[in-house]
Amino acid sequence: MESNNKLDKIIEARMKLKARFEKQMGETPSVADDKPMGTGAINRHGMPQLPKGQTITAKWPVLDLGYHPEIGLDRWRLTIDGAVENPIVLKWADFMALPQTKDTSDFHCVTTWSKMDMEWKGVSLLDLAALVMPKEEATHIMCYGYDTYTTNVAIEEALKPDVLLAHTVYGEPLALEHGGPVRMITPQLYAWKGSKWIKRIEFMTQNKRGFWEERGYSNTAYPWRNDRYS
Ligand SMILES: Nc1nc2c(c(=O)[nH]1)N[C@H]1C(S)=C(S)[C@@H](COP(=O)(O)O)O[C@H]1N2
Ligand SMILES: [Mo]
């Protein structure tokens, strides 16, 4: 069947990417959850409960540039381009037909609140990368939101298995104010690295600063290193 073929291809490409970035991934100070399909350890497994300077919140604050773009599912597109073998533009149905990943992870905002044990569902960035296949010289991605937001992430962080383009949280569609219909999450980096209302992922051959990175926030953003500013 054609769809099985597609899935086989994604799985094969996923394994290749994992092998290619395994060493770099292991060198970063976060705990990769290699079983994110709802069965793996939560992402703080083996670590203290909270990174330094963070406080747990039960509420989920809204933090953004103040403009919440309303993108109907019929108009929604996700472009993945730049230094890749097969650039693509996905429509909503294409996106939802990709393998779906569930994961429980923590959300650390640089303004010191952390929301624990969030239950997400979406498409892993690893699977999206497997579709487009980053070229050998690709080192970073730039993520673009429909609100004009940008943020940059190193590939070895972006391809960790708990990085999702999430459309569902706690079993419900992601609310507009939190970046619905689809946002990125980066559980092992501060939350500003996850673009709400994501519309484009550009693979880059060198690092470039995004919106907050240009304004003094860290390029790397490791909560477990208290790595907030640069
Ligand atoms: N598109 C977009 N994504 C964004 C932002 C933004 O302003 N625009 N803010 C970032 C910041 S600073 C944080 S802390 C989180 C907040 O997500 P939340 O509003 O769902 O809590 O989204 C991040 N992603
Ligand atoms: Mo933030």
Coordinates of C-alpha atoms and ligand atoms in Angstrom, one line a residue:
M1 CA 0.0 0.0 0.0
E2 CA 1.2 3.5 -0.8
S3 CA 0.6 4.8 2.7
N4 CA 2.6 1.9 4.3
N5 CA 5.4 2.8 1.9
K6 CA 5.4 6.4 3.1
L7 CA 5.5 5.3 6.7
D8 CA 8.4 2.9 6.0
K9 CA 10.3 5.8 4.4
I10 CA 9.7 8.1 7.3
I11 CA 10.8 5.4 9.8
E12 CA 14.0 4.7 7.8
A13 CA 14.8 8.4 7.5
R14 CA 14.1 8.9 11.2
M15 CA 16.7 6.2 12.1
K16 CA 19.2 7.8 9.8
L17 CA 18.7 11.2 11.4
K18 CA 18.9 9.7 14.9
A19 CA 22.3 8.0 14.0
R20 CA 23.6 11.3 12.4
F21 CA 22.9 13.4 15.5
E22 CA 23.2 10.9 18.3
K23 CA 26.6 12.0 19.5
Q24 CA 25.7 15.8 19.5
M25 CA 22.4 15.0 21.3
G26 CA 24.1 13.1 24.0
E27 CA 26.4 16.0 24.7
T28 CA 23.7 18.5 25.7
P29 CA 22.6 18.8 29.4
S30 CA 19.1 17.5 29.0
V31 CA 17.5 14.1 29.3
A32 CA 16.4 12.7 26.0
D33 CA 13.2 10.7 26.4
D34 CA 13.7 8.0 23.7
K35 CA 10.3 6.5 24.2
P36 CA 7.9 9.5 23.8
M37 CA 4.9 7.5 22.6
G38 CA 3.1 7.9 25.9
T39 CA 5.3 5.2 27.5
G40 CA 8.6 6.9 28.1
A41 CA 9.9 8.6 31.2
I42 CA 8.9 12.2 31.6
N43 CA 11.6 14.5 30.5
R44 CA 13.0 15.3 34.0
H45 CA 13.6 11.6 34.7
G46 CA 16.7 11.3 36.8
M47 CA 16.9 15.1 37.4
P48 CA 15.8 17.3 40.3
Q49 CA 12.2 18.2 39.8
L50 CA 12.8 21.8 38.8
P51 CA 15.6 23.7 37.0
K52 CA 17.2 26.4 39.2
G53 CA 15.2 29.6 39.6
Q54 CA 11.9 28.1 38.4
T55 CA 8.6 27.9 40.4
I56 CA 5.7 25.5 39.7
T57 CA 2.5 27.1 38.4
A58 CA -0.9 25.3 38.2
K59 CA -2.3 27.9 35.8
W60 CA -1.0 28.2 32.3
P61 CA -0.1 31.8 31.6
V62 CA -0.3 33.3 28.1
L63 CA 2.9 34.9 26.8
D64 CA 3.3 36.3 23.4
L65 CA 3.6 39.5 21.3
G66 CA -0.1 40.3 22.0
Y67 CA -1.5 39.4 18.6
H68 CA -3.3 36.1 18.2
P69 CA -3.5 35.2 14.5
E70 CA -6.6 33.2 13.6
I71 CA -5.7 30.7 10.9
G72 CA -8.7 28.6 9.8
L73 CA -7.8 25.0 9.1
D74 CA -8.6 25.5 5.4
R75 CA -6.0 28.3 5.1
W76 CA -3.5 26.7 7.4
R77 CA -0.1 25.7 5.8
L78 CA 3.2 24.5 7.2
T79 CA 6.2 25.2 5.0
I80 CA 9.5 23.3 5.6
D81 CA 12.3 24.5 3.5
G82 CA 15.9 25.8 3.4
A83 CA 18.8 23.3 3.5
V84 CA 16.7 20.2 2.9
E85 CA 16.5 17.6 0.1
N86 CA 12.7 17.7 -0.3
P87 CA 11.1 21.0 0.7
I88 CA 7.3 20.7 1.4
V89 CA 4.2 22.7 2.1
L90 CA 1.7 20.7 4.2
K91 CA -2.0 21.3 4.3
W92 CA -4.0 20.4 7.5
A93 CA -5.0 16.9 6.2
D94 CA -1.4 16.1 5.1
F95 CA -0.2 17.1 8.6
M96 CA -2.8 15.1 10.4
A97 CA -2.0 12.0 8.3
L98 CA 1.6 11.9 9.6
P99 CA 2.5 9.7 12.5
Q100 CA 1.1 11.1 15.7
T101 CA 3.2 11.2 18.9
K102 CA 2.0 11.6 22.5
D103 CA 4.3 12.8 25.2
T104 CA 4.2 14.1 28.7
S105 CA 6.6 16.9 29.4
D106 CA 7.3 20.0 31.5
F107 CA 7.1 23.6 30.2
H108 CA 9.7 26.0 31.5
C109 CA 9.2 29.7 30.8
V110 CA 12.3 31.9 31.2
T111 CA 10.2 34.3 33.3
T112 CA 10.5 31.6 36.0
W113 CA 7.2 29.7 35.9
S114 CA 7.1 26.0 35.1
K115 CA 4.0 24.0 34.2
M116 CA 4.6 20.3 35.0
D117 CA 3.4 17.1 33.3
M118 CA 1.7 18.6 30.3
E119 CA 0.1 16.0 28.1
W120 CA 0.7 16.8 24.4
K121 CA -0.1 15.2 21.1
G122 CA 1.2 16.2 17.7
V123 CA 3.8 15.4 15.0
S124 CA 7.4 15.1 16.1
L125 CA 9.8 17.4 14.4
L126 CA 12.0 14.4 13.9
D127 CA 9.3 12.9 11.7
L128 CA 8.9 16.2 9.8
A129 CA 12.7 16.3 9.3
A130 CA 12.6 12.7 8.1
L131 CA 10.1 13.9 5.4
V132 CA 12.3 16.7 4.1
M133 CA 15.7 15.3 5.0
P134 CA 18.1 18.1 6.1
K135 CA 21.2 18.4 4.0
E136 CA 24.6 17.5 5.5
E137 CA 25.5 21.2 6.0
A138 CA 22.3 22.0 7.9
T139 CA 23.0 23.0 11.6
H140 CA 20.1 25.1 12.9
I141 CA 16.4 25.8 12.2
M142 CA 14.5 29.0 12.3
C143 CA 10.9 28.7 13.2
Y144 CA 8.4 31.4 12.0
G145 CA 5.0 32.0 13.6
Y146 CA 1.9 33.5 11.8
D147 CA 2.2 36.4 14.2
T148 CA 5.7 37.3 12.8
Y149 CA 7.6 35.7 15.7
T150 CA 10.9 33.9 15.0
T151 CA 13.1 31.7 17.1
N152 CA 16.2 29.6 16.3
V153 CA 17.1 26.1 17.5
A154 CA 20.1 23.9 17.0
I155 CA 19.2 20.8 14.9
E156 CA 20.4 18.3 17.6
E157 CA 17.9 19.9 20.0
A158 CA 15.1 20.2 17.5
L159 CA 15.3 16.5 16.7
K160 CA 15.0 15.3 20.3
P161 CA 12.0 13.0 20.4
D162 CA 9.9 15.1 22.7
V163 CA 10.0 18.2 20.4
L164 CA 6.5 18.2 18.9
L165 CA 4.4 20.3 16.6
A166 CA 1.4 19.9 18.9
H167 CA -2.2 20.3 18.1
T168 CA -3.7 18.7 21.2
V169 CA -3.1 19.3 24.9
Y170 CA -4.8 17.3 27.7
G171 CA -6.9 15.6 25.0
E172 CA -8.3 18.9 23.7
P173 CA -7.5 21.0 20.6
L174 CA -4.8 23.6 21.5
A175 CA -6.5 26.9 22.2
L176 CA -5.8 29.9 20.0
E177 CA -4.2 31.9 22.9
H178 CA -1.7 29.0 23.4
G179 CA -0.8 28.9 19.7
G180 CA -3.5 26.8 18.1
P181 CA -4.1 25.1 15.8
V182 CA -0.4 24.1 16.0
R183 CA 2.6 25.2 18.0
M184 CA 6.0 23.8 18.6
I185 CA 7.1 22.7 22.0
T186 CA 10.7 22.3 23.2
P187 CA 10.5 20.6 26.6
Q188 CA 14.2 20.5 27.2
L189 CA 14.7 24.2 26.3
Y190 CA 13.0 27.3 27.7
A191 CA 9.5 27.7 26.2
W192 CA 10.3 30.7 24.0
K193 CA 12.0 28.2 21.7
G194 CA 8.6 26.8 20.8
S195 CA 6.8 29.0 18.3
K196 CA 3.0 29.3 18.7
W197 CA 1.0 29.4 15.4
I198 CA 3.9 27.9 13.6
K199 CA 3.9 28.4 9.8
R200 CA 7.4 27.7 8.6
I201 CA 10.5 25.8 9.6
E202 CA 13.6 26.8 7.7
F203 CA 16.7 24.6 7.9
M204 CA 19.8 26.8 8.0
T205 CA 23.5 26.2 7.4
Q206 CA 24.5 28.7 10.1
N207 CA 23.0 30.0 13.3
K208 CA 20.9 33.2 13.2
R209 CA 19.1 34.9 16.0
G210 CA 15.3 35.0 16.3
F211 CA 13.1 37.6 17.9
W212 CA 14.1 37.2 21.6
E213 CA 17.6 36.0 20.8
E214 CA 18.2 39.4 19.1
R215 CA 17.0 41.0 22.3
G216 CA 19.4 39.3 24.7
Y217 CA 17.9 35.9 25.4
S218 CA 20.2 32.9 25.0
N219 CA 20.8 31.2 21.7
T220 CA 20.9 27.8 23.4
A221 CA 18.3 28.3 26.3
Y222 CA 19.0 25.2 28.5
P223 CA 16.9 25.4 31.7
W224 CA 19.1 22.8 33.3
R225 CA 22.1 25.2 32.9
N226 CA 20.1 28.3 34.0
D227 CA 21.1 29.5 30.5
R228 CA 18.7 32.5 30.1
Y229 CA 20.6 35.3 28.6
S230 CA 23.6 35.9 26.3
Ligands
LIG1 N1 4.5 32.7 17.7 C1 4.9 33.0 19.0 N2 5.4 32.0 19.7 C2 5.8 32.1 21.0 C3 5.7 33.4 21.5 C4 5.3 34.5 20.7 O1 5.2 35.7 21.2 N3 4.8 34.2 19.5 N4 6.2 33.6 22.8 C5 7.1 32.6 23.4 C6 7.2 32.7 24.8 S1 8.2 33.9 25.4 C7 6.7 31.7 25.7 S2 7.1 31.7 27.3 C8 5.8 30.7 25.2 C9 4.5 30.9 26.0 O2 3.5 30.0 25.6 P1 2.0 30.1 26.2 O3 1.5 31.5 25.9 O4 1.2 29.0 25.6 O5 2.2 29.9 27.7 O6 5.5 30.8 23.8 C10 6.6 31.2 23.0 N5 6.2 31.1 21.6
MO2 MO 8.7 33.5 27.6

